[in-house]
Amino acid sequence: MNIFNNIAQRWNRLIPPVRWMVYLFSGILVLSFLFAPTPSPHDYFNTDFSYTSSSKIYFNNVRSYYYIRSNEQKAGFHSYELKKQRMRAEEWPFTLLLLDNWRSEEVYINVEMDSLLVALEVDTTRYMVKAFNRDDMHAIAASVYLAVKENKIVKAVYSDSTTIVFDDRKDRKALETCLFDYFRWLDIH
């Protein structure tokens, strides 16, 4: 009880403006906890492909070290391929490239599939190999990213009915890294 009396005496000795500031800041803190916005779930499947300058600066200054950059000056693109992916490119049925359209400040993902590949099965979704546009490739990337994050099955089906399942931890990590950087660049995270 003696401790509480000491604290009360010291509090009463403070000048009123200091006490008012303590009340004000504690009130602001309580109100910010009470009325904090709830985080919205991320929608990985819908995007307009535009990015902010801060996300591009983050990628160029922090993440681009892990990528091999190729310049396509006439097309207005910079393409980025993950170094870990390039080392395993012969074993993979598809590769992922990040395409920076610097003229219109948009970023795309390019899913380059093996010529003998018939379909890509991601969890319960089956993507038949065809000529994909940017929206289709984005949907594939979103499906693969969510499947890798949730430890679901990703497999490639070839024309001779052989399949390759992405169950190696290093392969899944490389996929997750590339797709994480893509969605971070789009500011979806």
GROMACS .gro file of C-alpha atoms in nm:
model
  189
    1MET     CA    1   0.000   0.000   0.000
    2ASN     CA    2   0.294   0.226   0.067
    3ILE     CA    3   0.408   0.200  -0.295
    4PHE     CA    4   0.073   0.321  -0.427
    5ASN     CA    5   0.080   0.618  -0.188
    6ASN     CA    6   0.427   0.715  -0.322
    7ILE     CA    7   0.306   0.697  -0.681
    8ALA     CA    8  -0.005   0.904  -0.601
    9GLN     CA    9   0.203   1.169  -0.425
   10ARG     CA   10   0.445   1.197  -0.717
   11TRP     CA   11   0.155   1.216  -0.962
   12ASN     CA   12  -0.005   1.501  -0.766
   13ARG     CA   13   0.325   1.691  -0.764
   14LEU     CA   14   0.342   1.698  -1.146
   15ILE     CA   15   0.242   2.024  -1.304
   16PRO     CA   16  -0.102   2.011  -1.473
   17PRO     CA   17   0.016   2.043  -1.838
   18VAL     CA   18   0.234   1.732  -1.797
   19ARG     CA   19  -0.059   1.537  -1.654
   20TRP     CA   20  -0.283   1.658  -1.939
   21MET     CA   21  -0.030   1.537  -2.196
   22VAL     CA   22  -0.016   1.195  -2.030
   23TYR     CA   23  -0.396   1.177  -2.036
   24LEU     CA   24  -0.406   1.290  -2.399
   25PHE     CA   25  -0.147   1.036  -2.523
   26SER     CA   26  -0.297   0.749  -2.327
   27GLY     CA   27  -0.643   0.841  -2.464
   28ILE     CA   28  -0.510   0.847  -2.820
   29LEU     CA   29  -0.346   0.510  -2.765
   30VAL     CA   30  -0.667   0.355  -2.628
   31LEU     CA   31  -0.875   0.498  -2.915
   32SER     CA   32  -0.629   0.371  -3.176
   33PHE     CA   33  -0.660   0.019  -3.037
   34LEU     CA   34  -1.039   0.039  -3.022
   35PHE     CA   35  -1.088   0.174  -3.374
   36ALA     CA   36  -0.800   0.008  -3.557
   37PRO     CA   37  -0.901  -0.110  -3.905
   38THR     CA   38  -0.926  -0.481  -3.963
   39PRO     CA   39  -0.679  -0.607  -4.221
   40SER     CA   40  -0.842  -0.702  -4.546
   41PRO     CA   41  -0.760  -1.036  -4.707
   42HIS     CA   42  -0.528  -1.017  -5.005
   43ASP     CA   43  -0.680  -1.083  -5.345
   44TYR     CA   44  -0.398  -1.238  -5.545
   45PHE     CA   45  -0.614  -1.306  -5.852
   46ASN     CA   46  -0.716  -0.948  -5.942
   47THR     CA   47  -0.470  -0.679  -6.035
   48ASP     CA   48  -0.418  -0.393  -6.277
   49PHE     CA   49  -0.043  -0.479  -6.309
   50SER     CA   50   0.067  -0.128  -6.207
   51TYR     CA   51   0.321  -0.069  -5.935
   52THR     CA   52   0.433   0.216  -5.718
   53SER     CA   53   0.775   0.373  -5.732
   54SER     CA   54   0.847   0.259  -5.376
   55SER     CA   55   0.786  -0.106  -5.463
   56LYS     CA   56   1.013  -0.077  -5.768
   57ILE     CA   57   1.285   0.088  -5.559
   58TYR     CA   58   1.253  -0.189  -5.301
   59PHE     CA   59   1.287  -0.457  -5.569
   60ASN     CA   60   1.580  -0.288  -5.743
   61ASN     CA   61   1.771  -0.210  -5.424
   62VAL     CA   62   1.700  -0.522  -5.216
   63ARG     CA   63   1.567  -0.812  -5.422
   64SER     CA   64   1.727  -0.771  -5.767
   65TYR     CA   65   2.055  -0.918  -5.637
   66TYR     CA   66   1.892  -1.262  -5.651
   67TYR     CA   67   1.790  -1.222  -6.017
   68ILE     CA   68   1.957  -1.219  -6.357
   69ARG     CA   69   1.844  -0.911  -6.548
   70SER     CA   70   1.805  -0.895  -6.925
   71ASN     CA   71   1.727  -0.572  -7.108
   72GLU     CA   72   1.484  -0.562  -7.399
   73GLN     CA   73   1.527  -0.194  -7.491
   74LYS     CA   74   1.316  -0.202  -7.809
   75ALA     CA   75   1.027  -0.373  -7.633
   76GLY     CA   76   1.059  -0.155  -7.325
   77PHE     CA   77   1.104  -0.442  -7.082
   78HIS     CA   78   1.352  -0.559  -6.824
   79SER     CA   79   1.320  -0.929  -6.754
   80TYR     CA   80   1.432  -1.086  -6.428
   81GLU     CA   81   1.499  -1.455  -6.375
   82LEU     CA   82   1.573  -1.597  -6.032
   83LYS     CA   83   1.931  -1.730  -6.015
   84LYS     CA   84   1.820  -2.041  -5.822
   85GLN     CA   85   1.564  -2.113  -6.091
   86ARG     CA   86   1.821  -2.086  -6.371
   87MET     CA   87   2.040  -2.348  -6.202
   88ARG     CA   88   1.747  -2.594  -6.207
   89ALA     CA   89   1.590  -2.481  -6.537
   90GLU     CA   90   1.661  -2.808  -6.720
   91GLU     CA   91   1.472  -3.008  -6.457
   92TRP     CA   92   1.172  -2.776  -6.430
   93PRO     CA   93   0.873  -2.803  -6.664
   94PHE     CA   94   0.819  -2.426  -6.651
   95THR     CA   95   1.014  -2.115  -6.560
   96LEU     CA   96   0.898  -1.783  -6.422
   97LEU     CA   97   1.020  -1.447  -6.545
   98LEU     CA   98   0.934  -1.110  -6.398
   99LEU     CA   99   0.881  -0.854  -6.673
  100ASP     CA  100   0.913  -0.486  -6.584
  101ASN     CA  101   0.739  -0.270  -6.843
  102TRP     CA  102   0.915   0.047  -6.736
  103ARG     CA  103   0.746   0.263  -6.997
  104SER     CA  104   0.399   0.214  -6.850
  105GLU     CA  105   0.512   0.123  -6.496
  106GLU     CA  106   0.361  -0.224  -6.500
  107VAL     CA  107   0.503  -0.560  -6.400
  108TYR     CA  108   0.398  -0.896  -6.542
  109ILE     CA  109   0.489  -1.255  -6.483
  110ASN     CA  110   0.579  -1.475  -6.776
  111VAL     CA  111   0.527  -1.848  -6.734
  112GLU     CA  112   0.744  -2.023  -6.994
  113MET     CA  113   0.632  -2.384  -7.026
  114ASP     CA  114   0.814  -2.682  -7.170
  115SER     CA  115   0.704  -2.766  -7.525
  116LEU     CA  116   0.602  -3.121  -7.427
  117LEU     CA  117   0.392  -3.006  -7.133
  118VAL     CA  118   0.017  -3.071  -7.165
  119ALA     CA  119  -0.121  -2.938  -6.837
  120LEU     CA  120  -0.025  -2.784  -6.507
  121GLU     CA  121  -0.221  -2.907  -6.206
  122VAL     CA  122  -0.225  -2.676  -5.909
  123ASP     CA  123  -0.413  -2.825  -5.614
  124THR     CA  124  -0.753  -2.895  -5.774
  125THR     CA  125  -0.719  -2.659  -6.073
  126ARG     CA  126  -0.592  -2.783  -6.408
  127TYR     CA  127  -0.442  -2.537  -6.658
  128MET     CA  128  -0.416  -2.675  -7.010
  129VAL     CA  129  -0.109  -2.546  -7.193
  130LYS     CA  130  -0.200  -2.294  -7.462
  131ALA     CA  131  -0.106  -1.941  -7.559
  132PHE     CA  132  -0.158  -1.750  -7.236
  133ASN     CA  133  -0.217  -1.379  -7.205
  134ARG     CA  134  -0.098  -1.173  -6.908
  135ASP     CA  135  -0.420  -1.230  -6.711
  136ASP     CA  136  -0.396  -1.608  -6.753
  137MET     CA  137  -0.032  -1.607  -6.645
  138HIS     CA  138  -0.120  -1.396  -6.343
  139ALA     CA  139  -0.393  -1.645  -6.247
  140ILE     CA  140  -0.145  -1.933  -6.280
  141ALA     CA  141   0.106  -1.743  -6.067
  142ALA     CA  142  -0.154  -1.672  -5.799
  143SER     CA  143  -0.265  -2.037  -5.792
  144VAL     CA  144   0.091  -2.167  -5.772
  145TYR     CA  145   0.184  -1.916  -5.501
  146LEU     CA  146  -0.112  -2.003  -5.282
  147ALA     CA  147  -0.054  -2.376  -5.334
  148VAL     CA  148   0.314  -2.349  -5.242
  149LYS     CA  149   0.236  -2.139  -4.935
  150GLU     CA  150  -0.026  -2.388  -4.816
  151ASN     CA  151   0.185  -2.699  -4.901
  152LYS     CA  152  -0.056  -2.821  -5.166
  153ILE     CA  153   0.034  -3.023  -5.474
  154VAL     CA  154   0.180  -2.862  -5.786
  155LYS     CA  155   0.248  -3.099  -6.072
  156ALA     CA  156   0.316  -3.088  -6.442
  157VAL     CA  157   0.164  -3.343  -6.680
  158TYR     CA  158   0.349  -3.428  -7.001
  159SER     CA  159   0.212  -3.564  -7.329
  160ASP     CA  160   0.341  -3.915  -7.250
  161SER     CA  161   0.144  -3.903  -6.919
  162THR     CA  162   0.450  -3.867  -6.701
  163THR     CA  163   0.421  -3.615  -6.421
  164ILE     CA  164   0.664  -3.403  -6.228
  165VAL     CA  165   0.555  -3.309  -5.878
  166PHE     CA  166   0.711  -3.008  -5.710
  167ASP     CA  167   0.777  -3.173  -5.375
  168ASP     CA  168   1.143  -3.081  -5.332
  169ARG     CA  169   1.175  -2.816  -5.062
  170LYS     CA  170   1.435  -2.616  -5.260
  171ASP     CA  171   1.220  -2.609  -5.574
  172ARG     CA  172   0.915  -2.497  -5.378
  173LYS     CA  173   1.120  -2.229  -5.201
  174ALA     CA  174   1.248  -2.095  -5.535
  175LEU     CA  175   0.890  -2.078  -5.667
  176GLU     CA  176   0.771  -1.907  -5.352
  177THR     CA  177   1.057  -1.655  -5.361
  178CYS     CA  178   0.994  -1.552  -5.720
  179LEU     CA  179   0.619  -1.527  -5.674
  180PHE     CA  180   0.654  -1.344  -5.343
  181ASP     CA  181   0.871  -1.083  -5.515
  182TYR     CA  182   0.619  -1.052  -5.798
  183PHE     CA  183   0.325  -0.994  -5.565
  184ARG     CA  184   0.532  -0.764  -5.345
  185TRP     CA  185   0.621  -0.560  -5.653
  186LEU     CA  186   0.248  -0.535  -5.731
  187ASP     CA  187   0.197  -0.430  -5.369
  188ILE     CA  188  -0.053  -0.709  -5.302
  189HIS     CA  189   0.118  -0.829  -4.984
   0.00000   0.00000   0.00000
